[in-house]
Amino acid sequence: MDSAYLGGYLDSFLTGDFLPLLQTSRLCPYTCTFCVSGKNRGKLRGFPLEQVKAEIDYITHHFKDNPHLPFHIVDENFGILPQDMEIADYIRWSFETRGFPRGMFFYNDKRFGKISRHVSGKLGAMTKFGLVLSLQTETEETLKEIKRSNLTPEDIDEAIQWASENDLPATTELIFGLPYETRESFIDMLNSAVRRGFDSILINNLFIMDGIEMTHGSFREKHKIKTKLRPIRTSYGYVGSEFCVETQELVIQTNTISFNDFLIMRQLNFMFYAIFSMNFYKWFFQYIRQLGVPLADYLTHFVNESEQNGIKNEKWIRFMRDLKEEALEEQFDSQEEADSHFLETYKANGNETGPPTMLNPYFGARLIYMENDWLKEVMLDILGKFIDPQEKPETFEIASLLIELCSRERIELIDRIPSEPLVSEFDVIAWKKNKFRLPLDSYKVKPVSISFEEDLQFKEKIDKVKKLFLKGKPEEFYYNAYIFIVPQSELLYNISYDSIPVKTEGDEIVSVHGVAHS
């Protein structure tokens, strides 16, 4: 079959309204029961290399004036076939010589062998999440039921170390709602992922689709699976004369997970997304983890309304209630109910789609850019539930410093007012470089001044995003900035020191200085 790109069949879609996609291979060698590809397991077949390169050329020609758009490779596992190394080299060459693509998204091979390392080394810095190790679960009974095997703990630690040495973030994906998983086992797994040093931890709620083993009636009955429908982004509108709404079947209850467990995990899902995907006050959260505060336990306090009422911060209460209400309202009992709801929304919005339905980035953007006035007070108050501020005032001084670092590191996207330098007595760049494995006190230095500077790629991208989206509501502008600017590290200032940090005794500290992304 001829290439759809090279044959001109997709030319009408090669505009700034759409994201460029490329498939370089077919089929998948793995058998995961939660995935359609697992049922269609077969020998991996790559498309002709010269065709793939020609398609990259074609896409680059059409999208070179839209640097804010990330380029997606939609292979199930990119980084298995030997030709994937040459494809990665070619994409990197295209970026360096032609300026496109500047952002990438792909799923690397979960085995993380030689080919996958080469691909991640070439393209990882351009991606949303760097090196991705999709563990999904570490519960043995669950792994057996979903016909999946993971890397060994030693392999995981080695891969995270490799990412650190190559200045790449390390990410894992986990699925909540799988057979035999419980709320407790999943929270334990979250805390374990944080301790391991993953830079990003993505939680996906299990959903069921046609063509996978889990959709069979016998499987649903065995695990007492209950589901509801949830919209996929703002994927609704008229196709010809028919109004269509794209939904996914979301698992909300099993024989080991209650609906209340689902609601609690939905809110923790949001908080982990905000911290580990959107870099929401990550310096602070890594610090309290090292103090012995289990992150999932801290965040449970953050999302719990009764705790909010105890502290009596009305803006905090309103934010969390808005999130919870939206999470409930996005669930529908039938396709007809979803169709009716979104048709009403469509008409009320002047025959256009309404606000974004991706709650994590939408509420994450609101939390980061529009809720700053109450965050420090609430975060320190919750820390006080684990550590007495009267007994350890220095702990709260350091926590306040890191909260301030997080605030100044974040670029204000509309006015772009530069952040003032910040004085620190800790080598935070080295702390992050070493994946926060050692206590912050290990990086105590003579006072240094931290400076903040925009990434060179950022200006052109943000100007394009402002031109397209600034006329709308502020929360929708911030949402779109997060979606389209890839890698998202460009939404933060690069940080550097005015001098080389030295330990308080006068010995130079071992560190990587100059620039760091958080």
Short mmCIF file of C-alpha atoms in Angstrom, two decimals:
data_model
loop_
_atom_site.label_atom_id
_atom_site.label_comp_id
_atom_site.label_asym_id
_atom_site.label_seq_id
_atom_site.Cartn_x
_atom_site.Cartn_y
_atom_site.Cartn_z
CA MET A 1 0.00 0.00 0.00
CA ASP A 2 1.28 3.48 -0.88
CA SER A 3 2.12 5.95 1.87
CA ALA A 4 -0.90 8.05 2.84
CA TYR A 5 1.42 11.01 3.42
CA LEU A 6 3.47 10.74 0.24
CA GLY A 7 0.34 10.06 -1.82
CA GLY A 8 -1.12 13.38 -0.67
CA TYR A 9 -4.16 11.78 0.96
CA LEU A 10 -3.55 13.55 4.28
CA ASP A 11 -2.67 17.00 2.97
CA SER A 12 -5.91 18.55 4.25
CA PHE A 13 -4.91 17.53 7.79
CA LEU A 14 -1.35 18.89 7.65
CA THR A 15 -2.20 22.17 9.34
CA GLY A 16 -1.70 23.75 12.75
CA ASP A 17 -5.06 22.38 13.87
CA PHE A 18 -3.75 18.80 13.98
CA LEU A 19 -0.81 16.94 15.50
CA PRO A 20 1.55 15.10 13.13
CA LEU A 21 1.60 11.31 13.62
CA LEU A 22 3.93 8.70 12.13
CA GLN A 23 3.84 4.91 12.30
CA THR A 24 7.09 3.10 11.50
CA SER A 25 6.12 -0.49 12.33
CA ARG A 26 3.15 -2.82 12.86
CA LEU A 27 2.24 -5.37 15.56
CA CYS A 28 3.61 -5.98 19.06
CA PRO A 29 5.60 -8.87 20.62
CA TYR A 30 3.87 -8.63 24.02
CA THR A 31 0.61 -10.20 25.28
CA CYS A 32 -0.80 -7.73 27.85
CA THR A 33 -4.52 -8.42 28.39
CA PHE A 34 -5.40 -4.72 28.85
CA CYS A 35 -4.21 -3.85 25.32
CA VAL A 36 -5.62 -4.62 21.86
CA SER A 37 -2.11 -5.25 20.58
CA GLY A 38 -1.70 -8.02 23.16
CA LYS A 39 -4.51 -9.97 21.50
CA ASN A 40 -3.02 -9.42 18.03
CA ARG A 41 0.50 -10.43 19.05
CA GLY A 42 2.71 -11.12 16.06
CA LYS A 43 6.11 -10.61 14.49
CA LEU A 44 7.03 -6.95 14.41
CA ARG A 45 7.21 -5.58 10.86
CA GLY A 46 8.90 -2.29 10.07
CA PHE A 47 7.91 -0.07 7.16
CA PRO A 48 10.63 0.51 4.52
CA LEU A 49 13.27 2.81 6.00
CA GLU A 50 13.44 5.12 2.98
CA GLN A 51 9.66 5.54 3.08
CA VAL A 52 9.79 6.48 6.77
CA LYS A 53 12.50 9.07 6.10
CA ALA A 54 10.52 10.49 3.18
CA GLU A 55 7.45 10.78 5.41
CA ILE A 56 9.50 12.62 8.04
CA ASP A 57 10.65 15.01 5.29
CA TYR A 58 7.07 15.50 4.13
CA ILE A 59 5.74 16.18 7.63
CA THR A 60 8.64 18.53 8.41
CA HIS A 61 7.95 20.57 5.27
CA HIS A 62 4.32 21.10 6.30
CA PHE A 63 4.87 21.72 10.03
CA LYS A 64 8.16 23.64 10.18
CA ASP A 65 6.26 26.88 10.90
CA ASN A 66 4.47 25.30 13.88
CA PRO A 67 7.31 24.58 16.32
CA HIS A 68 4.87 24.30 19.24
CA LEU A 69 3.37 21.06 17.87
CA PRO A 70 4.93 17.81 19.15
CA PHE A 71 5.63 15.01 16.68
CA HIS A 72 4.10 11.65 17.67
CA ILE A 73 5.46 8.22 16.73
CA VAL A 74 2.52 5.88 17.28
CA ASP A 75 4.30 2.51 17.25
CA GLU A 76 3.34 0.29 20.19
CA ASN A 77 7.05 0.01 21.05
CA PHE A 78 9.57 2.27 19.31
CA GLY A 79 13.10 1.03 19.91
CA ILE A 80 12.88 -2.69 19.17
CA LEU A 81 13.85 -2.92 15.49
CA PRO A 82 17.45 -2.13 14.43
CA GLN A 83 16.16 0.45 11.92
CA ASP A 84 14.65 2.42 14.81
CA MET A 85 18.16 3.66 15.64
CA GLU A 86 18.57 5.12 12.16
CA ILE A 87 15.08 6.65 12.31
CA ALA A 88 15.96 8.28 15.64
CA ASP A 89 19.21 9.61 14.16
CA TYR A 90 17.29 11.05 11.21
CA ILE A 91 14.71 12.77 13.41
CA ARG A 92 17.48 14.27 15.52
CA TRP A 93 19.23 15.46 12.35
CA SER A 94 15.98 17.03 11.14
CA PHE A 95 15.60 18.92 14.41
CA GLU A 96 19.19 20.19 14.37
CA THR A 97 19.25 21.23 10.69
CA ARG A 98 15.63 22.10 9.86
CA GLY A 99 14.17 23.06 13.24
CA PHE A 100 11.45 20.40 13.29
CA PRO A 101 10.43 18.49 15.28
CA ARG A 102 11.28 20.29 18.52
CA GLY A 103 9.10 18.07 20.69
CA MET A 104 8.42 14.33 20.53
CA PHE A 105 6.19 11.64 21.98
CA PHE A 106 6.64 7.88 21.67
CA TYR A 107 6.54 4.71 23.76
CA ASN A 108 9.98 3.15 24.03
CA ASP A 109 10.43 -0.62 24.31
CA LYS A 110 9.74 -1.70 27.90
CA ARG A 111 12.72 -4.09 27.87
CA PHE A 112 15.13 -1.17 27.51
CA GLY A 113 17.83 -2.94 25.52
CA LYS A 114 20.62 -1.59 23.32
CA ILE A 115 18.32 -0.25 20.60
CA SER A 116 15.97 1.42 23.05
CA ARG A 117 18.91 3.08 24.81
CA HIS A 118 20.13 4.50 21.51
CA VAL A 119 16.68 5.86 20.64
CA SER A 120 16.18 7.38 24.10
CA GLY A 121 19.67 8.87 24.04
CA LYS A 122 18.96 10.59 20.72
CA LEU A 123 15.39 11.73 21.30
CA GLY A 124 14.75 11.57 25.05
CA ALA A 125 15.55 15.23 25.69
CA MET A 126 12.90 16.21 23.11
CA THR A 127 10.12 14.15 24.69
CA LYS A 128 7.54 14.88 27.35
CA PHE A 129 8.81 12.29 29.78
CA GLY A 130 12.36 11.25 28.80
CA LEU A 131 12.98 7.55 29.45
CA VAL A 132 9.68 5.77 30.15
CA LEU A 133 9.62 2.45 32.02
CA SER A 134 5.96 1.47 31.96
CA LEU A 135 5.72 -0.90 34.92
CA GLN A 136 1.87 -0.73 35.12
CA THR A 137 1.95 -2.86 38.30
CA GLU A 138 4.39 -4.74 40.51
CA THR A 139 1.81 -6.94 42.23
CA GLU A 140 2.81 -10.50 41.29
CA GLU A 141 -0.73 -11.91 41.14
CA THR A 142 -1.77 -9.01 38.93
CA LEU A 143 1.18 -9.42 36.56
CA LYS A 144 0.31 -13.09 36.11
CA GLU A 145 -3.35 -12.30 35.39
CA ILE A 146 -2.56 -9.65 32.78
CA LYS A 147 0.16 -11.83 31.17
CA ARG A 148 2.93 -9.32 31.65
CA SER A 149 6.50 -9.41 32.94
CA ASN A 150 8.50 -6.40 34.10
CA LEU A 151 12.14 -5.51 34.38
CA THR A 152 13.84 -6.77 37.52
CA PRO A 153 14.33 -4.27 40.38
CA GLU A 154 18.04 -4.22 39.54
CA ASP A 155 17.28 -3.46 35.87
CA ILE A 156 14.94 -0.65 36.90
CA ASP A 157 17.54 0.94 39.16
CA GLU A 158 20.19 0.62 36.44
CA ALA A 159 17.89 2.26 33.86
CA ILE A 160 17.12 5.17 36.20
CA GLN A 161 20.85 5.63 36.78
CA TRP A 162 21.44 5.54 33.00
CA ALA A 163 18.83 8.27 32.54
CA SER A 164 20.49 10.39 35.21
CA GLU A 165 23.91 10.01 33.59
CA ASN A 166 22.42 11.07 30.24
CA ASP A 167 20.57 14.09 31.68
CA LEU A 168 17.17 12.55 30.97
CA PRO A 169 14.14 12.36 33.24
CA ALA A 170 13.01 8.83 34.14
CA THR A 171 9.27 8.14 34.06
CA THR A 172 7.06 5.22 34.98
CA GLU A 173 3.41 4.55 34.18
CA LEU A 174 1.10 2.66 36.54
CA ILE A 175 -2.49 1.46 35.98
CA PHE A 176 -5.04 1.65 38.80
CA GLY A 177 -7.91 -0.85 38.66
CA LEU A 178 -6.14 -3.97 37.40
CA PRO A 179 -7.23 -7.40 38.71
CA TYR A 180 -6.15 -8.21 42.29
CA GLU A 181 -4.83 -4.69 42.86
CA THR A 182 -6.05 -2.94 46.02
CA ARG A 183 -5.91 0.68 47.08
CA GLU A 184 -3.30 -0.22 49.70
CA SER A 185 -1.08 -2.18 47.30
CA PHE A 186 -1.26 0.62 44.76
CA ILE A 187 -0.36 3.32 47.30
CA ASP A 188 2.60 1.19 48.43
CA MET A 189 3.68 1.00 44.79
CA LEU A 190 3.42 4.79 44.42
CA ASN A 191 5.61 5.38 47.45
CA SER A 192 8.09 2.80 46.13
CA ALA A 193 8.27 4.55 42.75
CA VAL A 194 9.02 7.85 44.48
CA ARG A 195 11.78 6.26 46.58
CA ARG A 196 13.35 4.73 43.48
CA GLY A 197 13.94 8.18 42.03
CA PHE A 198 11.51 8.33 39.10
CA ASP A 199 11.18 11.94 37.96
CA SER A 200 7.64 11.40 36.71
CA ILE A 201 5.01 8.93 37.93
CA LEU A 202 1.94 8.72 35.70
CA ILE A 203 -1.21 7.03 36.99
CA ASN A 204 -3.69 5.77 34.41
CA ASN A 205 -7.14 4.53 35.34
CA LEU A 206 -7.84 1.16 33.71
CA PHE A 207 -10.29 1.38 30.83
CA ILE A 208 -11.70 -1.41 28.69
CA MET A 209 -12.03 -1.34 24.92
CA ASP A 210 -13.31 -3.65 22.23
CA GLY A 211 -10.85 -6.30 21.13
CA ILE A 212 -9.03 -6.88 24.43
CA GLU A 213 -9.26 -9.98 26.61
CA MET A 214 -10.65 -7.99 29.54
CA THR A 215 -13.82 -7.13 27.64
CA HIS A 216 -15.06 -10.74 27.72
CA GLY A 217 -18.05 -11.39 29.96
CA SER A 218 -16.27 -14.18 31.82
CA PHE A 219 -13.36 -11.88 32.71
CA ARG A 220 -15.71 -9.13 33.88
CA GLU A 221 -17.67 -11.57 36.02
CA LYS A 222 -14.56 -13.16 37.52
CA HIS A 223 -13.29 -9.81 38.79
CA LYS A 224 -16.73 -8.17 39.33
CA ILE A 225 -15.78 -5.28 37.07
CA LYS A 226 -18.09 -2.24 37.03
CA THR A 227 -17.61 0.56 34.53
CA LYS A 228 -18.85 3.94 33.38
CA LEU A 229 -18.20 5.94 30.23
CA ARG A 230 -15.87 8.95 30.16
CA PRO A 231 -15.26 11.40 27.29
CA ILE A 232 -11.92 11.37 25.48
CA ARG A 233 -10.66 14.95 25.41
CA THR A 234 -13.05 17.25 23.54
CA SER A 235 -13.65 14.61 20.88
CA TYR A 236 -17.26 15.41 20.03
CA GLY A 237 -19.10 17.20 17.23
CA TYR A 238 -20.93 16.56 13.99
CA VAL A 239 -19.71 14.04 11.44
CA GLY A 240 -21.94 14.87 8.52
CA SER A 241 -25.42 15.09 10.01
CA GLU A 242 -24.71 12.84 13.01
CA PHE A 243 -23.52 14.15 16.38
CA CYS A 244 -20.77 11.89 17.75
CA VAL A 245 -19.07 11.66 21.13
CA GLU A 246 -15.94 9.55 21.62
CA THR A 247 -15.87 7.85 25.03
CA GLN A 248 -13.88 5.20 26.89
CA GLU A 249 -15.20 2.56 29.29
CA LEU A 250 -13.62 3.37 32.65
CA VAL A 251 -13.26 0.74 35.40
CA ILE A 252 -14.65 2.25 38.63
CA GLN A 253 -14.97 -0.87 40.82
CA THR A 254 -13.76 -4.49 41.07
CA ASN A 255 -13.91 -7.23 43.70
CA THR A 256 -10.75 -5.74 45.28
CA ILE A 257 -11.41 -2.02 44.72
CA SER A 258 -14.49 -0.12 45.92
CA PHE A 259 -16.00 2.92 44.24
CA ASN A 260 -14.78 5.01 47.19
CA ASP A 261 -11.26 3.65 46.55
CA PHE A 262 -11.64 4.78 42.95
CA LEU A 263 -12.65 8.32 43.99
CA ILE A 264 -9.73 8.65 46.40
CA MET A 265 -7.28 7.34 43.81
CA ARG A 266 -8.77 9.65 41.17
CA GLN A 267 -7.76 12.61 43.32
CA LEU A 268 -4.33 11.14 44.11
CA ASN A 269 -3.97 10.48 40.39
CA PHE A 270 -4.42 14.21 39.83
CA MET A 271 -1.89 15.19 42.50
CA PHE A 272 0.78 12.79 41.22
CA TYR A 273 0.16 14.11 37.70
CA ALA A 274 0.54 17.71 38.87
CA ILE A 275 3.77 16.97 40.74
CA PHE A 276 5.48 14.50 38.44
CA SER A 277 4.21 15.58 35.01
CA MET A 278 3.65 19.30 35.52
CA ASN A 279 6.46 19.87 38.04
CA PHE A 280 4.14 21.26 40.70
CA TYR A 281 6.40 22.16 43.65
CA LYS A 282 8.53 19.08 43.04
CA TRP A 283 11.50 20.37 45.06
CA PHE A 284 9.26 20.63 48.13
CA PHE A 285 7.71 17.20 47.71
CA GLN A 286 11.08 15.50 47.24
CA TYR A 287 12.28 17.18 50.43
CA ILE A 288 9.38 16.04 52.60
CA ARG A 289 9.73 12.51 51.22
CA GLN A 290 13.29 12.47 52.51
CA LEU A 291 12.03 13.62 55.90
CA GLY A 292 10.18 10.30 56.12
CA VAL A 293 6.78 11.67 55.13
CA PRO A 294 5.12 9.13 52.76
CA LEU A 295 4.12 11.20 49.75
CA ALA A 296 0.83 9.39 49.13
CA ASP A 297 -0.13 9.94 52.79
CA TYR A 298 0.68 13.66 52.58
CA LEU A 299 -1.35 14.02 49.38
CA THR A 300 -4.29 12.18 50.93
CA HIS A 301 -4.45 15.05 53.43
CA PHE A 302 -4.18 17.54 50.57
CA VAL A 303 -7.23 16.18 48.73
CA ASN A 304 -9.37 15.41 51.80
CA GLU A 305 -12.19 17.92 52.32
CA SER A 306 -12.54 17.28 56.05
CA GLU A 307 -8.90 18.27 56.48
CA GLN A 308 -9.55 21.36 54.42
CA ASN A 309 -12.42 22.35 56.67
CA GLY A 310 -10.12 21.92 59.66
CA ILE A 311 -7.58 24.36 58.22
CA LYS A 312 -10.39 26.58 56.89
CA ASN A 313 -8.83 27.83 53.67
CA GLU A 314 -11.86 28.53 51.51
CA LYS A 315 -9.96 28.77 48.21
CA TRP A 316 -8.39 25.38 48.85
CA ILE A 317 -11.78 23.87 49.71
CA ARG A 318 -13.31 25.30 46.53
CA PHE A 319 -10.50 24.01 44.31
CA MET A 320 -10.65 20.43 45.60
CA ARG A 321 -14.45 20.35 45.49
CA ASP A 322 -14.41 21.61 41.91
CA LEU A 323 -12.02 18.81 40.97
CA LYS A 324 -14.09 16.14 42.72
CA GLU A 325 -17.34 17.37 41.17
CA GLU A 326 -15.83 17.41 37.68
CA ALA A 327 -14.44 13.89 38.18
CA LEU A 328 -17.95 12.67 39.04
CA GLU A 329 -19.66 14.65 36.29
CA GLU A 330 -17.40 13.23 33.58
CA GLN A 331 -18.86 9.73 34.18
CA PHE A 332 -21.91 8.52 32.25
CA ASP A 333 -24.02 5.38 32.50
CA SER A 334 -24.62 5.07 28.76
CA GLN A 335 -23.48 6.39 25.40
CA GLU A 336 -26.89 8.01 24.94
CA GLU A 337 -26.47 9.96 28.18
CA ALA A 338 -23.02 11.16 27.07
CA ASP A 339 -24.33 12.12 23.61
CA SER A 340 -27.16 14.16 25.11
CA HIS A 341 -24.89 15.95 27.60
CA PHE A 342 -22.27 16.98 25.06
CA LEU A 343 -24.80 17.97 22.41
CA GLU A 344 -26.24 20.40 24.94
CA THR A 345 -22.72 21.67 25.74
CA TYR A 346 -21.96 22.01 22.04
CA LYS A 347 -25.07 24.08 21.33
CA ALA A 348 -24.61 26.25 24.43
CA ASN A 349 -21.08 27.04 23.27
CA GLY A 350 -22.14 28.34 19.87
CA ASN A 351 -21.72 25.03 18.05
CA GLU A 352 -18.17 24.64 19.34
CA THR A 353 -16.62 22.27 21.86
CA GLY A 354 -16.69 23.42 25.47
CA PRO A 355 -13.91 23.56 28.08
CA PRO A 356 -11.21 20.85 28.02
CA THR A 357 -12.32 17.48 29.41
CA MET A 358 -8.80 16.30 30.32
CA LEU A 359 -9.14 17.07 34.01
CA ASN A 360 -5.55 16.44 35.10
CA PRO A 361 -3.84 19.04 32.89
CA TYR A 362 -6.83 21.40 33.07
CA PHE A 363 -6.96 21.51 36.87
CA GLY A 364 -3.18 21.20 37.05
CA ALA A 365 -2.79 24.37 35.00
CA ARG A 366 -5.30 26.12 37.23
CA LEU A 367 -3.51 24.96 40.39
CA ILE A 368 -0.08 26.04 39.14
CA TYR A 369 -0.89 29.38 37.55
CA MET A 370 -4.08 30.61 39.24
CA GLU A 371 -4.05 29.32 42.84
CA ASN A 372 -0.67 30.51 44.09
CA ASP A 373 -1.93 32.77 46.86
CA TRP A 374 -2.93 29.92 49.22
CA LEU A 375 -0.50 27.12 48.39
CA LYS A 376 2.38 27.93 50.76
CA GLU A 377 0.12 28.25 53.81
CA VAL A 378 -1.70 24.99 53.10
CA MET A 379 1.41 22.99 52.21
CA LEU A 380 3.20 23.99 55.41
CA ASP A 381 0.07 23.39 57.51
CA ILE A 382 -0.19 19.83 56.18
CA LEU A 383 3.52 19.27 56.81
CA GLY A 384 2.77 20.23 60.41
CA LYS A 385 0.55 17.15 60.68
CA PHE A 386 3.66 15.00 60.26
CA ILE A 387 6.39 17.15 61.86
CA ASP A 388 6.04 19.55 64.80
CA PRO A 389 7.15 23.04 63.63
CA GLN A 390 7.96 24.00 67.22
CA GLU A 391 10.40 21.11 67.59
CA LYS A 392 12.01 21.45 64.15
CA PRO A 393 11.69 25.07 62.97
CA GLU A 394 14.72 24.68 60.67
CA THR A 395 12.79 22.02 58.70
CA PHE A 396 10.05 24.53 57.95
CA GLU A 397 12.61 27.20 57.00
CA ILE A 398 14.09 24.85 54.40
CA ALA A 399 10.61 23.84 53.22
CA SER A 400 9.74 27.54 52.78
CA LEU A 401 12.96 28.07 50.79
CA LEU A 402 12.09 25.21 48.44
CA ILE A 403 8.53 26.48 48.01
CA GLU A 404 10.02 29.84 47.01
CA LEU A 405 12.41 28.10 44.59
CA CYS A 406 9.46 26.31 42.99
CA SER A 407 7.58 29.58 42.63
CA ARG A 408 10.47 31.50 41.04
CA GLU A 409 11.41 28.60 38.77
CA ARG A 410 7.99 28.70 37.10
CA ILE A 411 7.76 31.07 34.11
CA GLU A 412 4.78 33.42 34.23
CA LEU A 413 3.47 32.73 30.74
CA ILE A 414 1.47 35.86 29.97
CA ASP A 415 3.60 38.79 31.17
CA ARG A 416 6.91 36.85 31.35
CA ILE A 417 8.16 38.93 34.30
CA PRO A 418 11.69 37.64 35.08
CA SER A 419 12.29 35.96 38.44
CA GLU A 420 14.75 37.56 40.85
CA PRO A 421 17.81 35.52 41.95
CA LEU A 422 17.41 33.39 45.07
CA VAL A 423 20.08 32.72 47.70
CA SER A 424 20.42 29.10 48.82
CA GLU A 425 22.68 27.24 51.23
CA PHE A 426 22.14 23.96 49.37
CA ASP A 427 23.42 22.71 46.01
CA VAL A 428 19.96 21.89 44.70
CA ILE A 429 21.22 21.25 41.16
CA ALA A 430 23.44 18.41 42.36
CA TRP A 431 20.62 17.15 44.59
CA LYS A 432 18.32 16.83 41.58
CA LYS A 433 21.06 15.44 39.33
CA ASN A 434 21.50 12.59 41.80
CA LYS A 435 17.74 11.86 41.72
CA PHE A 436 17.16 13.20 45.25
CA ARG A 437 18.60 9.98 46.65
CA LEU A 438 20.60 11.63 49.44
CA PRO A 439 19.20 13.99 52.09
CA LEU A 440 19.33 17.66 51.17
CA ASP A 441 21.67 18.26 54.12
CA SER A 442 24.30 16.29 52.18
CA TYR A 443 24.42 19.22 49.75
CA LYS A 444 24.96 21.97 52.32
CA VAL A 445 27.21 24.70 50.84
CA LYS A 446 28.23 28.28 51.42
CA PRO A 447 25.44 30.62 50.22
CA VAL A 448 25.10 30.74 46.44
CA SER A 449 22.83 32.83 44.25
CA ILE A 450 20.47 30.92 41.95
CA SER A 451 19.69 32.64 38.64
CA PHE A 452 16.73 31.91 36.36
CA GLU A 453 16.88 31.97 32.55
CA GLU A 454 14.42 30.99 29.82
CA ASP A 455 15.20 28.07 27.51
CA LEU A 456 16.20 29.25 24.03
CA GLN A 457 13.45 27.11 22.43
CA PHE A 458 10.75 28.52 24.70
CA LYS A 459 10.22 32.02 23.28
CA GLU A 460 9.20 30.96 19.78
CA LYS A 461 6.84 28.30 21.11
CA ILE A 462 5.12 30.51 23.70
CA ASP A 463 4.63 33.32 21.19
CA LYS A 464 2.81 30.88 18.90
CA VAL A 465 0.67 29.53 21.75
CA LYS A 466 -0.23 33.06 22.92
CA LYS A 467 -1.26 34.01 19.40
CA LEU A 468 -3.56 30.99 19.18
CA PHE A 469 -5.06 30.80 22.67
CA LEU A 470 -4.57 33.99 24.72
CA LYS A 471 -7.90 35.44 23.62
CA GLY A 472 -9.77 32.72 25.54
CA LYS A 473 -10.22 32.13 29.26
CA PRO A 474 -6.97 32.22 31.30
CA GLU A 475 -7.35 28.63 32.52
CA GLU A 476 -7.78 27.41 28.93
CA PHE A 477 -4.71 29.36 27.78
CA TYR A 478 -2.58 27.80 30.54
CA TYR A 479 -3.99 24.37 29.71
CA ASN A 480 -3.08 24.71 26.02
CA ALA A 481 0.39 26.03 26.85
CA TYR A 482 1.03 22.89 28.86
CA ILE A 483 -0.37 20.60 26.14
CA PHE A 484 1.53 22.12 23.22
CA ILE A 485 4.92 23.13 24.65
CA VAL A 486 7.04 19.97 24.62
CA PRO A 487 9.19 19.16 26.50
CA GLN A 488 7.31 20.70 29.40
CA SER A 489 10.61 21.46 31.14
CA GLU A 490 10.70 24.54 28.90
CA LEU A 491 7.84 25.96 30.98
CA LEU A 492 10.39 26.30 33.79
CA TYR A 493 13.43 28.53 33.92
CA ASN A 494 16.85 26.95 33.61
CA ILE A 495 18.60 27.48 36.93
CA SER A 496 22.31 28.16 37.41
CA TYR A 497 24.68 29.53 40.05
CA ASP A 498 26.76 32.71 40.07
CA SER A 499 29.70 30.71 41.43
CA ILE A 500 30.74 27.11 42.03
CA PRO A 501 29.18 25.85 45.29
CA VAL A 502 31.62 24.81 48.00
CA LYS A 503 30.95 22.98 51.22
CA THR A 504 30.85 25.04 54.35
CA GLU A 505 34.23 23.58 55.37
CA GLY A 506 35.69 24.98 52.15
CA ASP A 507 35.91 21.77 50.13
CA GLU A 508 34.50 21.94 46.63
CA ILE A 509 31.39 19.80 46.32
CA VAL A 510 31.10 17.21 43.59
CA SER A 511 28.33 18.53 41.36
CA VAL A 512 27.12 19.23 37.85
CA HIS A 513 26.84 22.98 37.52
CA GLY A 514 25.64 25.42 34.94
CA VAL A 515 22.11 24.39 34.01
CA ALA A 516 19.35 22.20 35.40
CA HIS A 517 15.73 21.49 34.52
CA SER A 518 13.41 20.40 37.29
#
